[in-house]
């Protein structure tokens, strides 16, 4: 069959002056030259940030020991990126962005529901990374005795936003080249950082941290999975759509997992050692992650550290804003892809300015926001993974753009599953930041009825009491429920979809 489905944006698939103008249209066979190992570079570069070290403080904050945190971190990171790898298989099968491929499960118009969630998650992540870069700049400048006031923050905001937006507007090919370079720069700087701060580790303090409960471990596991792989899962196929059609699915999963997980595993383990060695350091990291990590360094390495940290954060944000632009197009916005990236870049800049200059706290509201959107995103991921597992053939490219085609306009089973799984999931997560994000205090409405905990309205500060209250089971429930219901309820639907015009589709046993 033809793989030149009518582009939703009406653009021709051309690149001028090095700028990718391809939007959500199907990638031509001649353009599909990437190999599975090429996936290592964008995923490694986006996740080798020293910010990963700060997760050691976040994980130990659940009240678990080093050995428990070690298990939770390794398992959570590897599994979450493996799930990204499974989603990436869809990119090879369909040559389109993740949210366009999601139309096969939700319907061409029904996909807009998870599409909005995906767009918000991407915007949130890229803005968060930009904020960290700006705050890190101000902190390091202060340590160097340079100007660290409003002017520094303004300049840092503009520079960071310009770097992120310009690379995202340039598109896939420029980003892939950029990521291969940034991998070496940030990787080397991170190794030097670890070498310079090894003497900060106090093993006696680390080993003295007491064990926590199984419920606390589950809560930390959910946080790790959401903060790493699940935070990227909605864009995983965006980087595999240029893969050669004969690429093995197992290789795509393997390289995606290895590239995404190897750096975070090492960084988080080192972060656990640092955080377990000093409670004041751990508390400082929670307030200002990268800035606090910089306080451990000699002055001569502060500038290289700052540059590497900013470049790593920019690298992650570039992936996010590139994909959020594609998601915006998949929702029906008819503008060129570079313009879509520019729109999201403007939102990123405004969000960064608001948080850096006006908000008193950003980490609390962000984590509350992350868990809230993490629930429906986990439900979508479960549905999408099951849909990929059920399919035996490549996607019908034209049907992904045609509401009257084999995938239809709305898939009520998938939409209903996502809604139900999300509602149940929200009932089993709690707002850990009630004071900073009071708009989320409605969550956890199933915890008391199910006897998993109780809400204590203390005058000094309300909190949840009970062993399961902070386990955030809702994210895992949404993921598993989305997968199980879809795998069982949509088997016949997927079979019918693939039987329509089978002569026009390629068998895909990979």
Coordinates of C-alpha atoms in Angstrom, one line a residue:
X1 CA 0.0 0.0 0.0
X2 CA 1.0 3.6 -0.3
X3 CA 2.7 5.2 2.8
X4 CA 2.0 8.8 1.8
X5 CA -1.2 9.4 3.8
X6 CA -2.6 13.0 3.3
X7 CA -0.8 15.1 5.9
X8 CA -3.0 16.6 8.5
X9 CA -1.1 19.9 8.3
X10 CA -1.2 20.0 4.5
X11 CA 2.6 20.3 4.4
X12 CA 4.9 18.6 1.9
X13 CA 7.5 16.3 3.4
X14 CA 10.6 18.5 2.8
X15 CA 13.4 19.9 4.8
X16 CA 14.6 23.4 4.0
X17 CA 17.7 25.0 5.6
X18 CA 18.1 22.0 7.9
X19 CA 14.6 22.5 9.4
X20 CA 12.3 19.5 9.5
X21 CA 8.9 20.5 8.1
X22 CA 7.5 17.0 8.4
X23 CA 4.6 17.1 10.9
X24 CA 2.4 14.1 11.7
X25 CA 2.3 12.8 8.2
X26 CA 3.7 9.3 7.4
X27 CA 7.4 9.1 7.0
X28 CA 8.4 8.0 3.5
X29 CA 10.2 4.6 3.1
X30 CA 13.3 6.4 1.8
X31 CA 13.5 8.4 5.0
X32 CA 13.4 5.4 7.2
X33 CA 17.1 4.8 7.6
X34 CA 17.6 4.7 11.3
X35 CA 18.8 1.6 13.1
X36 CA 17.8 0.4 16.6
X37 CA 21.1 1.4 18.1
X38 CA 20.5 5.0 17.0
X39 CA 17.8 5.1 19.7
X40 CA 20.5 5.0 22.3
X41 CA 21.7 8.6 21.7
X42 CA 18.5 10.6 22.3
X43 CA 17.4 8.6 25.3
X44 CA 20.8 8.5 27.0
X45 CA 21.4 12.3 26.4
X46 CA 18.0 13.2 27.7
X47 CA 18.5 11.2 30.9
X48 CA 22.2 11.6 31.8
X49 CA 21.4 14.9 33.7
X50 CA 22.9 15.3 37.1
X51 CA 19.3 16.0 38.2
X52 CA 19.0 12.2 38.3
X53 CA 21.2 12.3 41.4
X54 CA 18.6 14.3 43.2
X55 CA 16.2 11.4 43.0
X56 CA 18.2 9.7 45.7
X57 CA 16.7 12.3 48.1
X58 CA 13.2 11.8 46.8
X59 CA 13.4 8.0 47.1
X60 CA 14.8 8.0 50.6
X61 CA 12.1 10.6 51.5
X62 CA 9.6 7.8 51.5
X63 CA 11.2 6.5 54.7
X64 CA 13.0 3.4 53.3
X65 CA 16.6 2.2 53.7
X66 CA 19.4 2.3 51.2
X67 CA 19.1 -1.4 50.2
X68 CA 15.3 -1.0 49.7
X69 CA 15.8 2.2 47.8
X70 CA 18.4 0.5 45.6
X71 CA 15.9 -2.3 44.6
X72 CA 13.1 0.2 44.0
X73 CA 15.3 2.5 41.9
X74 CA 16.8 -0.2 39.6
X75 CA 13.5 -2.0 39.1
X76 CA 11.4 1.1 38.6
X77 CA 13.8 2.7 36.1
X78 CA 14.4 -0.4 34.0
X79 CA 10.8 -1.4 33.9
X80 CA 9.5 2.1 33.1
X81 CA 11.9 2.5 30.2
X82 CA 11.2 -1.1 28.9
X83 CA 7.5 0.0 28.7
X84 CA 8.7 3.0 26.6
X85 CA 10.5 0.5 24.4
X86 CA 7.3 -1.4 23.8
X87 CA 5.5 1.7 22.8
X88 CA 8.4 2.5 20.5
X89 CA 7.7 -0.6 18.5
X90 CA 4.5 1.2 17.2
X91 CA 6.7 3.8 15.6
X92 CA 8.5 1.2 13.5
X93 CA 5.2 -0.3 12.5
X94 CA 3.5 2.9 11.6
X95 CA 6.0 5.6 10.8
X96 CA 4.0 8.2 12.6
X97 CA 4.2 10.1 16.0
X98 CA 2.9 8.3 19.1
X99 CA -0.3 10.1 19.4
X100 CA -1.2 9.5 15.8
X101 CA -0.6 5.8 16.2
X102 CA -2.8 5.9 19.3
X103 CA -5.7 6.5 17.0
X104 CA -5.7 2.7 16.2
X105 CA -6.7 2.0 19.8
X106 CA -8.9 5.1 20.5
X107 CA -10.3 6.0 17.1
X108 CA -9.1 8.9 14.9
X109 CA -11.2 11.4 16.9
X110 CA -11.2 9.6 20.2
X111 CA -7.5 9.9 20.3
X112 CA -7.9 13.6 21.2
X113 CA -8.7 12.6 24.8
X114 CA -5.4 11.0 25.6
X115 CA -3.8 13.5 23.2
X116 CA -4.7 16.4 25.5
X117 CA -3.3 14.6 28.5
X118 CA -0.1 13.8 26.6
X119 CA 0.3 17.5 25.5
X120 CA -0.1 18.7 29.1
X121 CA 2.4 16.2 30.4
X122 CA 5.0 17.2 27.8
X123 CA 4.4 20.9 28.4
X124 CA 4.8 20.3 32.2
X125 CA 8.0 18.3 31.9
X126 CA 9.7 20.6 29.5
X127 CA 8.8 23.7 31.6
X128 CA 10.0 21.9 34.8
X129 CA 13.4 21.2 33.2
X130 CA 13.7 24.8 32.0
X131 CA 12.9 26.0 35.5
X132 CA 15.6 23.8 37.0
X133 CA 18.1 25.1 34.5
X134 CA 17.3 28.7 35.4
X135 CA 17.4 28.1 39.2
X136 CA 20.7 26.2 38.9
X137 CA 22.3 29.1 37.0
X138 CA 21.3 31.6 39.7
X139 CA 22.6 29.3 42.5
X140 CA 25.9 28.6 40.8
X141 CA 26.4 32.3 40.0
X142 CA 25.8 33.1 43.7
X143 CA 28.4 30.5 44.7
X144 CA 30.9 32.1 42.4
X145 CA 30.2 35.6 43.8
X146 CA 28.8 36.8 40.5
X147 CA 25.6 38.6 40.0
X148 CA 22.7 36.3 41.0
X149 CA 19.7 38.6 41.1
X150 CA 16.8 39.2 38.8
X151 CA 19.0 40.2 35.8
X152 CA 20.8 36.8 35.9
X153 CA 17.5 34.9 36.1
X154 CA 16.1 36.9 33.2
X155 CA 19.1 36.3 31.0
X156 CA 19.2 32.6 32.0
X157 CA 15.5 32.2 31.2
X158 CA 15.9 33.7 27.8
X159 CA 19.0 31.7 26.9
X160 CA 17.6 28.4 28.1
X161 CA 14.3 29.0 26.3
X162 CA 16.1 30.0 23.1
X163 CA 18.2 26.8 23.2
X164 CA 15.2 24.6 23.7
X165 CA 13.0 26.2 21.2
X166 CA 15.6 26.6 18.4
X167 CA 16.5 22.9 18.5
X168 CA 12.9 21.8 18.7
X169 CA 12.0 24.0 15.7
X170 CA 14.9 22.6 13.7
X171 CA 13.5 19.1 14.2
X172 CA 14.4 15.4 14.2
X173 CA 17.6 15.3 12.2
X174 CA 19.2 18.3 14.0
X175 CA 18.1 17.0 17.4
X176 CA 19.6 13.5 16.7
X177 CA 22.9 15.1 15.8
X178 CA 22.8 17.4 18.8
X179 CA 22.0 14.6 21.2
X180 CA 24.9 12.5 20.1
X181 CA 27.2 15.4 20.9
X182 CA 25.5 16.3 24.2
X183 CA 25.8 12.6 25.3
X184 CA 29.6 12.9 25.4
X185 CA 29.7 16.4 27.0
X186 CA 27.2 15.7 29.8
X187 CA 28.4 12.1 30.3
X188 CA 32.0 13.2 30.9
X189 CA 31.0 16.1 33.2
X190 CA 28.8 13.8 35.2
X191 CA 31.7 11.3 35.7
X192 CA 33.9 14.1 36.8
X193 CA 31.2 15.3 39.3
X194 CA 31.0 11.8 40.8
X195 CA 34.8 11.6 41.1
X196 CA 35.0 15.0 42.9
X197 CA 32.2 14.2 45.4
X198 CA 33.0 10.6 46.3
X199 CA 34.5 11.8 49.6
X200 CA 31.1 13.1 50.7
X201 CA 29.8 9.6 51.1
X202 CA 29.6 8.3 54.7
X203 CA 28.8 4.6 54.5
X204 CA 28.1 4.3 58.2
X205 CA 25.3 7.0 57.9
X206 CA 24.0 5.4 54.7
X207 CA 23.8 1.9 56.3
X208 CA 22.2 3.3 59.4
X209 CA 19.0 4.4 57.6
X210 CA 16.3 2.0 58.9
X211 CA 14.1 -0.1 56.7
X212 CA 10.7 1.0 55.7
X213 CA 7.5 -0.9 55.0
X214 CA 6.5 -2.7 51.8
X215 CA 3.9 0.0 51.3
X216 CA 6.6 2.7 51.5
X217 CA 8.6 0.9 48.9
X218 CA 5.7 0.7 46.6
X219 CA 5.1 4.4 46.9
X220 CA 8.8 5.1 46.1
X221 CA 8.5 2.6 43.1
X222 CA 5.6 4.5 41.7
X223 CA 7.4 7.8 42.0
X224 CA 10.5 6.4 40.3
X225 CA 8.5 4.9 37.4
X226 CA 6.5 8.1 37.0
X227 CA 9.5 10.3 37.2
X228 CA 11.5 8.4 34.6
X229 CA 10.1 6.1 32.0
X230 CA 6.4 6.8 32.4
X231 CA 7.2 10.5 32.1
X232 CA 8.5 9.8 28.5
X233 CA 6.1 7.0 27.5
X234 CA 3.7 9.2 25.6
X235 CA 6.4 10.3 23.1
X236 CA 8.4 7.0 22.8
X237 CA 7.3 6.2 19.2
X238 CA 8.2 9.7 18.0
X239 CA 11.9 8.7 17.9
X240 CA 11.4 5.3 16.4
X241 CA 9.2 6.3 13.4
X242 CA 12.4 6.8 11.3
X243 CA 13.4 3.2 12.0
X244 CA 13.8 0.8 9.1
X245 CA 10.7 -1.3 8.7
X246 CA 12.7 -4.5 9.0
X247 CA 14.2 -3.5 12.4
X248 CA 13.5 -6.1 15.1
X249 CA 11.1 -5.1 17.8
X250 CA 13.2 -6.7 20.4
X251 CA 16.2 -4.6 19.4
X252 CA 14.1 -1.4 19.5
X253 CA 12.9 -2.3 23.1
X254 CA 16.5 -3.2 24.1
X255 CA 18.2 -0.1 22.8
X256 CA 15.4 2.1 24.1
X257 CA 15.6 0.6 27.6
X258 CA 19.4 0.6 27.7
X259 CA 19.7 4.2 26.5
X260 CA 17.1 5.5 28.8
X261 CA 17.9 3.5 31.9
X262 CA 21.7 3.1 32.2
X263 CA 22.5 6.6 33.2
X264 CA 19.6 7.1 35.6
X265 CA 20.3 3.8 37.4
X266 CA 23.9 4.9 38.1
X267 CA 23.0 8.5 39.0
X268 CA 20.2 7.6 41.4
X269 CA 22.3 5.0 43.2
X270 CA 25.0 7.7 43.7
X271 CA 22.3 10.1 44.8
X272 CA 21.1 7.6 47.4
X273 CA 24.6 7.4 48.8
X274 CA 24.9 11.2 49.0
X275 CA 21.4 11.7 50.4
X276 CA 21.9 8.9 53.0
X277 CA 25.2 10.5 54.1
X278 CA 23.8 13.9 55.0
X279 CA 20.3 14.9 56.0
X280 CA 20.9 18.6 55.5
X281 CA 22.2 17.9 52.0
X282 CA 19.2 15.7 51.2
X283 CA 16.8 18.5 52.4
X284 CA 18.6 21.1 50.3
X285 CA 18.4 18.9 47.2
X286 CA 14.6 18.7 47.6
X287 CA 14.4 22.5 47.6
X288 CA 16.9 23.3 44.8
X289 CA 18.3 20.0 43.3
X290 CA 21.1 21.1 41.0
X291 CA 22.1 24.2 42.9
X292 CA 22.5 22.2 46.1
X293 CA 24.5 19.5 44.3
X294 CA 26.8 22.3 43.1
X295 CA 27.7 23.3 46.7
X296 CA 29.8 20.1 47.0
X297 CA 32.1 21.1 44.2
X298 CA 35.4 23.1 44.1
X299 CA 35.1 26.5 42.6
X300 CA 37.1 25.6 39.5
X301 CA 34.5 23.1 38.4
X302 CA 31.4 25.1 39.0
X303 CA 31.2 26.6 35.5
X304 CA 31.7 23.3 33.7
X305 CA 29.2 21.7 36.0
X306 CA 26.7 24.5 35.3
X307 CA 27.1 24.2 31.6
X308 CA 26.8 20.4 31.6
X309 CA 23.7 20.5 33.9
X310 CA 22.0 23.1 31.7
X311 CA 22.8 21.2 28.5
X312 CA 21.4 18.0 30.0
X313 CA 18.2 19.7 31.1
X314 CA 17.9 21.4 27.7
X315 CA 18.4 18.0 26.0
X316 CA 15.5 16.5 27.9
X317 CA 13.3 19.6 27.3
X318 CA 14.1 19.5 23.6
X319 CA 12.6 16.0 23.3
X320 CA 9.6 17.1 25.2
X321 CA 8.8 20.2 23.2
X322 CA 9.4 18.5 19.9
X323 CA 6.9 15.8 20.8
X324 CA 4.4 18.2 22.4
X325 CA 4.4 20.1 19.1
X326 CA 3.6 16.9 17.2
X327 CA 0.8 16.1 19.7
X328 CA -0.6 19.6 19.2
X329 CA -0.8 18.8 15.5
X330 CA -2.5 15.4 16.2
X331 CA -5.2 17.3 18.0
X332 CA -6.2 19.0 14.8
X333 CA -4.3 22.3 15.0
X334 CA -3.4 23.1 11.4
X335 CA -0.1 24.9 11.5
X336 CA 3.4 23.9 10.4
X337 CA 5.4 21.6 12.7
X338 CA 8.1 24.3 13.4
X339 CA 5.3 26.7 14.4
X340 CA 3.8 24.2 16.7
X341 CA 7.1 23.8 18.5
X342 CA 7.3 27.6 18.6
X343 CA 3.8 27.8 20.3
X344 CA 4.8 25.3 22.9
X345 CA 8.1 27.1 23.3
X346 CA 6.2 30.3 24.1
X347 CA 4.2 28.5 26.7
X348 CA 7.4 27.0 28.2
X349 CA 8.9 30.5 28.5
X350 CA 5.9 32.1 30.1
X351 CA 5.6 29.1 32.5
X352 CA 9.2 29.4 33.5
X353 CA 9.0 33.2 34.1
X354 CA 5.9 32.7 36.3
X355 CA 7.5 30.0 38.4
X356 CA 11.0 31.6 38.7
X357 CA 9.8 35.1 39.4
X358 CA 6.4 34.8 41.1
X359 CA 5.8 31.4 42.5
X360 CA 7.0 30.6 46.0
X361 CA 7.4 26.9 45.5
X362 CA 7.5 24.8 42.3
X363 CA 8.6 21.3 43.3
X364 CA 5.5 20.5 45.4
X365 CA 2.9 21.6 42.9
X366 CA 4.9 19.9 40.1
X367 CA 5.0 16.6 41.8
X368 CA 1.3 16.9 42.6
X369 CA 0.7 17.7 38.9
X370 CA 2.9 14.8 37.8
X371 CA 1.0 12.2 39.9
X372 CA -2.4 13.6 38.8
X373 CA -1.6 13.4 35.1
X374 CA 0.4 10.2 35.7
X375 CA -2.8 8.3 36.4
X376 CA -4.6 8.8 33.0
X377 CA -1.2 8.5 31.3
X378 CA -0.6 5.2 32.9
X379 CA -4.1 4.1 31.9
X380 CA -3.4 5.1 28.3
X381 CA 0.0 3.3 28.4
X382 CA -1.7 0.1 29.5
X383 CA -4.2 0.3 26.7
X384 CA -1.6 1.2 24.1
X385 CA 0.8 -1.6 25.2
X386 CA -2.1 -4.2 25.0
X387 CA -3.1 -2.9 21.6
X388 CA 0.5 -3.3 20.3
X389 CA 0.7 -6.8 21.8
X390 CA -2.6 -7.8 20.0
X391 CA -1.6 -6.5 16.6
X392 CA 0.3 -8.8 14.1
X393 CA 0.5 -6.4 11.2
X394 CA 1.8 -2.9 10.5
X395 CA -0.6 0.0 10.8
X396 CA -2.8 1.1 7.9
X397 CA -1.3 4.5 7.4
X398 CA -4.2 6.1 5.5
X399 CA -6.7 4.8 8.1
X400 CA -4.9 6.7 10.8
X401 CA -6.1 9.9 9.2
X402 CA -9.6 8.7 8.1
X403 CA -12.4 8.6 10.7
X404 CA -14.3 6.3 8.3
X405 CA -11.4 3.9 7.9
X406 CA -10.7 0.6 9.7
X407 CA -9.9 2.3 13.1
X408 CA -13.1 4.3 13.1
X409 CA -13.8 7.7 14.7
X410 CA -14.3 6.6 18.4
X411 CA -13.4 3.4 20.2
X412 CA -15.8 3.5 23.2
X413 CA -14.2 0.5 24.9
X414 CA -10.7 2.2 25.0
X415 CA -12.2 5.6 26.0
X416 CA -14.4 4.0 28.7
X417 CA -11.5 1.9 30.0
X418 CA -9.3 5.0 30.2
X419 CA -12.0 7.0 32.1
X420 CA -12.8 4.3 34.5
X421 CA -9.1 3.4 35.2
X422 CA -8.3 7.0 35.7
X423 CA -11.2 7.7 38.1
X424 CA -10.3 4.5 40.2
X425 CA -6.6 5.5 40.0
X426 CA -7.2 9.0 41.3
X427 CA -9.2 7.5 44.2
X428 CA -6.0 5.6 45.3
X429 CA -3.4 8.4 45.1
X430 CA -3.1 11.2 47.6
X431 CA -1.9 14.8 47.3
X432 CA 1.4 14.9 49.2
X433 CA 1.5 18.7 48.7
X434 CA -1.9 19.8 50.1
X435 CA -0.6 23.2 51.2
X436 CA 1.0 24.0 47.8
X437 CA -1.5 22.4 45.5
X438 CA -4.8 22.5 47.4
X439 CA -6.6 22.0 44.0
X440 CA -5.7 18.4 44.2
X441 CA -7.0 17.6 47.7
X442 CA -10.0 15.7 46.2
X443 CA -7.8 12.8 45.4
X444 CA -7.7 9.6 47.5
X445 CA -11.5 9.4 47.8
X446 CA -11.3 5.6 47.8
X447 CA -8.7 5.1 50.5
X448 CA -11.0 5.4 53.5
X449 CA -13.8 3.4 52.1
X450 CA -11.4 0.6 51.3
X451 CA -9.8 0.7 54.7
X452 CA -6.4 1.6 53.3
X453 CA -5.9 4.8 55.5
X454 CA -7.7 7.7 57.1
X455 CA -7.6 11.4 56.6
X456 CA -6.5 13.4 59.7
X457 CA -7.6 17.0 59.8
X458 CA -4.9 18.3 62.2
X459 CA -5.0 22.0 62.9
X460 CA -1.2 22.0 62.4
X461 CA -1.5 20.4 59.0
X462 CA -3.9 17.8 57.6
X463 CA -2.4 14.4 56.6
X464 CA -3.2 10.9 55.7
X465 CA -2.6 8.1 58.2
X466 CA -2.3 4.4 57.3
X467 CA 0.3 2.1 55.8
X468 CA -1.2 2.2 52.2
X469 CA -2.1 5.9 52.2
X470 CA 1.1 7.1 50.4
X471 CA 1.7 4.0 48.3
X472 CA 0.0 5.7 45.3
X473 CA -1.5 2.5 44.1
X474 CA -3.6 4.3 41.7
X475 CA -0.9 4.7 39.1
X476 CA -0.2 0.9 39.0
X477 CA -3.9 0.1 39.1
X478 CA -4.5 2.4 36.1
X479 CA -1.6 0.8 34.1
X480 CA -2.6 -2.8 34.9
X481 CA -6.4 -2.2 34.5
X482 CA -5.8 -0.5 31.1
X483 CA -3.8 -3.4 29.9
X484 CA -5.9 -6.2 31.2
X485 CA -9.3 -4.8 30.0
X486 CA -7.9 -3.9 26.6
X487 CA -6.2 -7.2 26.0
X488 CA -9.4 -9.1 26.9
X489 CA -12.1 -6.8 25.5
X490 CA -10.5 -5.6 22.3
X491 CA -9.1 -8.9 20.9
X492 CA -11.9 -9.3 18.4
X493 CA -11.9 -5.6 17.5
X494 CA -8.2 -5.7 16.6
X495 CA -8.7 -8.9 14.7
X496 CA -11.5 -7.3 12.6
X497 CA -9.4 -4.2 12.0
X498 CA -6.5 -6.3 10.6
X499 CA -8.8 -8.5 8.5
X500 CA -10.1 -5.5 6.6
X501 CA -8.1 -5.3 3.3
X502 CA -5.4 -7.6 4.6
X503 CA -3.8 -7.6 1.1
X504 CA -3.0 -3.9 1.6
X505 CA -1.1 -4.4 4.9
X506 CA 2.3 -5.9 5.5
X507 CA 2.6 -8.8 7.9
X508 CA 4.6 -7.8 10.9
X509 CA 5.8 -10.7 13.0
X510 CA 8.6 -8.7 14.4

